[in-house]
Coordinates of C-alpha atoms in Angstrom, one line a residue:
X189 CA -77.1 -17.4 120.6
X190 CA -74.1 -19.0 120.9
X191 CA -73.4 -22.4 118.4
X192 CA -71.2 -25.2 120.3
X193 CA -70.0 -26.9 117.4
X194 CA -68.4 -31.1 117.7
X195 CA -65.4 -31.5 115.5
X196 CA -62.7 -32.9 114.5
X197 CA -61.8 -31.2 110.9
X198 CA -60.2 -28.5 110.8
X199 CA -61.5 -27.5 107.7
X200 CA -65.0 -27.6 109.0
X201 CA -64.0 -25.5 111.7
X202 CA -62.0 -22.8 109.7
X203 CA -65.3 -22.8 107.5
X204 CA -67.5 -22.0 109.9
X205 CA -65.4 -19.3 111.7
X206 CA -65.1 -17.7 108.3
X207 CA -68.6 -17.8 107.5
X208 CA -70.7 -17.4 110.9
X209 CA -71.2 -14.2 112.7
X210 CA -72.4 -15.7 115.7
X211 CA -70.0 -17.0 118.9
X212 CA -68.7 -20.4 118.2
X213 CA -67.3 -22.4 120.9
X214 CA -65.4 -25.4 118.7
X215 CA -65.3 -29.0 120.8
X216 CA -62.6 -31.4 118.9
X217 CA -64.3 -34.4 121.3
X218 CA -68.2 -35.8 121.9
X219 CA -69.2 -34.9 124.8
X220 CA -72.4 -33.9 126.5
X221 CA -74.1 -30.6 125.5
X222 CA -75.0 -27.9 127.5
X223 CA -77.6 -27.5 128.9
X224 CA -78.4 -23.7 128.0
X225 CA -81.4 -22.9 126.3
X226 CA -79.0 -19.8 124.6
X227 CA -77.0 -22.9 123.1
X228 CA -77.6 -24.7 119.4
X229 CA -75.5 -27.8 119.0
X230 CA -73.8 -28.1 115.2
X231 CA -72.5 -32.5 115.5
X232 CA -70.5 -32.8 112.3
X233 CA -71.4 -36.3 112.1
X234 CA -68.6 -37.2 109.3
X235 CA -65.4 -36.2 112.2
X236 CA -67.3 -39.2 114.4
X237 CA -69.3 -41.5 112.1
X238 CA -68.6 -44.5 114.8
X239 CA -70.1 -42.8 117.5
X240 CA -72.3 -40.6 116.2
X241 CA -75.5 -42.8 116.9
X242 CA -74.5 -43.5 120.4
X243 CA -74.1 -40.1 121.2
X244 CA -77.2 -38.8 120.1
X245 CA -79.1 -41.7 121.9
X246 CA -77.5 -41.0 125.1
X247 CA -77.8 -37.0 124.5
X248 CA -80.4 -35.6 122.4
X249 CA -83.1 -38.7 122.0
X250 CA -86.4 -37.3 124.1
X251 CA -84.2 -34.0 125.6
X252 CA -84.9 -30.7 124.7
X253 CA -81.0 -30.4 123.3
X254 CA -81.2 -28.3 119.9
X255 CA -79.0 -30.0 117.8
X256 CA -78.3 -30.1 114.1
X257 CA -76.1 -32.6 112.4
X258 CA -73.8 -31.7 109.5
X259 CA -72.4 -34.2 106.7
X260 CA -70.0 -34.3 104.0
X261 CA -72.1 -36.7 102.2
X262 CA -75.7 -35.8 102.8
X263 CA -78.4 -38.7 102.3
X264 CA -81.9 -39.7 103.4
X265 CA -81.0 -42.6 105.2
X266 CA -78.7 -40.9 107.6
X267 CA -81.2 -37.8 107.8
X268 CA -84.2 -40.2 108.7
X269 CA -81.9 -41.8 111.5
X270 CA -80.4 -38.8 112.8
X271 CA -84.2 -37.6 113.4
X272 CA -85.1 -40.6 115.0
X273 CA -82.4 -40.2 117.5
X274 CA -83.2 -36.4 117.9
X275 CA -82.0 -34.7 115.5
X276 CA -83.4 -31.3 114.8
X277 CA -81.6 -30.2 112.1
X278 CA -79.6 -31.9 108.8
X279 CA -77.6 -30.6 106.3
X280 CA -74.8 -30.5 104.3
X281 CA -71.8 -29.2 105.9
X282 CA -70.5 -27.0 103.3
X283 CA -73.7 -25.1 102.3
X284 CA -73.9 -21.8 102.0
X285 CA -73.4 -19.1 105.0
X286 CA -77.1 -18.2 104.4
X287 CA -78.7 -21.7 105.0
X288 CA -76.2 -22.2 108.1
X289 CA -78.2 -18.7 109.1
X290 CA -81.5 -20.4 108.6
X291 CA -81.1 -23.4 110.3
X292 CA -79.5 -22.2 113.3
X293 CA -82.6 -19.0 113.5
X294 CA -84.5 -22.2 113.6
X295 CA -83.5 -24.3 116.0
X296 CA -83.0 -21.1 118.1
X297 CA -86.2 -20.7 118.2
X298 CA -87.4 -24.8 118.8
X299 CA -88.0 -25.6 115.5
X300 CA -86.7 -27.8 112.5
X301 CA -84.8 -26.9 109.1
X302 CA -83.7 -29.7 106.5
X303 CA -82.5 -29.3 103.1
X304 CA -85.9 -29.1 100.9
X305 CA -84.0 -31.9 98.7
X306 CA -83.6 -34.5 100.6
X307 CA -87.1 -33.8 102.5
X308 CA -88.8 -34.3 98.7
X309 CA -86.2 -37.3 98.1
X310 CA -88.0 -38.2 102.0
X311 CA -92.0 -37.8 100.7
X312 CA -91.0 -39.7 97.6
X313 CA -89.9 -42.6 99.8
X314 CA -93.0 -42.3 102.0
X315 CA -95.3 -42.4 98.9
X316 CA -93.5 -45.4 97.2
X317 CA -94.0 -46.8 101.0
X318 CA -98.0 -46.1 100.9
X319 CA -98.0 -47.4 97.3
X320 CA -96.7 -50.5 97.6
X321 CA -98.7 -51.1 101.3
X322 CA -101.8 -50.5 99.2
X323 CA -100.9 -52.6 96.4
X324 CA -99.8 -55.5 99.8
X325 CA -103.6 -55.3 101.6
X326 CA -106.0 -54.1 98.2
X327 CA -109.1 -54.0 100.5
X328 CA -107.3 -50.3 101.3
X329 CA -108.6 -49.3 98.2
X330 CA -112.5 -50.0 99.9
X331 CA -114.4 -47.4 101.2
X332 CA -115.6 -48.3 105.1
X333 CA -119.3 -48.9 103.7
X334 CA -117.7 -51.2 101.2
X335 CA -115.1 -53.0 103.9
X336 CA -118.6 -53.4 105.9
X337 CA -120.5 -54.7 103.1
X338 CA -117.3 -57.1 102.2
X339 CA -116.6 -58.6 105.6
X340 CA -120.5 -59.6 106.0
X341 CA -119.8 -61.4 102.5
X342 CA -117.0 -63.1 104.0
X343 CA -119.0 -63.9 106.6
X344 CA -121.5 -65.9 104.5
X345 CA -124.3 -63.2 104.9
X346 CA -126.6 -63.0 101.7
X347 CA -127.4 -59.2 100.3
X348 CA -131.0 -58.9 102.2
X349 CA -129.1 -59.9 105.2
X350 CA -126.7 -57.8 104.9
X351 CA -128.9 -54.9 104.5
X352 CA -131.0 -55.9 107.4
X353 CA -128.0 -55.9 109.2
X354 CA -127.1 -52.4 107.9
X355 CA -129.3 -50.6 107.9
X356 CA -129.6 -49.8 104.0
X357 CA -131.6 -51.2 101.4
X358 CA -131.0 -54.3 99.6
X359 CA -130.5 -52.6 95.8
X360 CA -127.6 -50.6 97.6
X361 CA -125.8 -53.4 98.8
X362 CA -125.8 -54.9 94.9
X363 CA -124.6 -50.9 94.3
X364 CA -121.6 -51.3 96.5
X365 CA -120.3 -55.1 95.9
X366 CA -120.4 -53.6 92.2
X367 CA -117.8 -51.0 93.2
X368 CA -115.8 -53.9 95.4
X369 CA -116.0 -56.2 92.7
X370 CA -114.7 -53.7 90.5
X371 CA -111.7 -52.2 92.8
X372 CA -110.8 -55.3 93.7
X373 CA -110.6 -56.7 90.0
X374 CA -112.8 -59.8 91.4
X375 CA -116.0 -61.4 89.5
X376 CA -118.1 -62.7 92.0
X377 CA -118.8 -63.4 95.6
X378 CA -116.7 -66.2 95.9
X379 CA -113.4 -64.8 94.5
X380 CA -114.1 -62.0 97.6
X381 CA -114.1 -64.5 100.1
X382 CA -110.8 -65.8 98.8
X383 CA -109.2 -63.0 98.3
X384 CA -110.1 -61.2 102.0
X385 CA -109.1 -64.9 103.2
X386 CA -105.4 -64.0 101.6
X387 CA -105.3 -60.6 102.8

């Protein structure tokens, strides 16, 4: 494996000489990669923050290019972007030796390596994301019986409808607009036509 590294610290550079045991071939310039399957690409994003973006568009985006991107000041943000333009890899550029081992065994190898932080920091965003997407469209909270059994109400259909139309039994459709009513914090029929007529 040979790691072609884009960057234009020295400091960077004398770090990772120091620390990898592996062949590095240091490029102070973006360019393109290689195209060796024996190569893993280390883009230290914080020697070419203005270009960064465009180069991994042009580059990596939809290729099979194994590249990792480094930063001074790890974040989410930048992590989440740097994987939607192709990133395989993100970390912070001064870890330790051992992690720069990991994550370059890896990519090697065709697969991914991020710092567990920021991947929890990552889940807590998507949760928070779910959360309030629940909390925008309640009727989430319905099971597909109930979202049935609410959209015929909406529709103006009475329970024995409703069951006829169903295939259940009329006592089960008072069972389940019980459970809607109480999901959906609603007290009657009418406030579930109004509220499924604001979702």
């Amino acid at each position: 494996m040979v790691a072609v590294v884009f960057s234009g610290s020295s400091s960077f550079q004398h770090f990772l000489g120091q620390h990898l045991d592996i062949p590095i071939e240091f490029r102070g310039q973006l360019g393109a990669p290689g195209d060796d399957p024996g190569q893993v690409h280390l883009l230290h994003i914080s020697s070419f923050t203005k270009n960064t973006s465009r180069w991994l568009e042009q580059y990596v985006r939809g290729r099979s290019v194994k590249v990792a991107v480094c930063s001074d000041v790890p974040n989410v943000q930048e992590m989440l972007e740097c994987v939607r333009l192709g990133a395989r890899g993100y970390c912070n550029s001064h870890m330790a030796p051992l992690h720069y081992h990991q994550l370059l065994d890896m990519l090697a190898n065709g697969q991914s390596w991020f710092p567990p932080v920021l991947l929890d920091e990552t889940f807590k965003l998507a949760q928070q994301a779910a959360e309030a997407s629940a909390q925008k469209n309640p009727i989430s909270v319905l099971t597909s019986r109930e979202n049935e059994i609410a959209r015929c109400v909406a529709e103006g259909m009475s329970n024995r409808y409703i069951a006829e139309f169903l295939g259940i039994k009329e006592p089960t459709v008072k069972t389940h607009l019980t459970r809607i009513f109480r999901k959906l914090e609603l007290k009657d029929r009418v406030g579930l036509v109004l509220h499924l007529k604001r979702s």
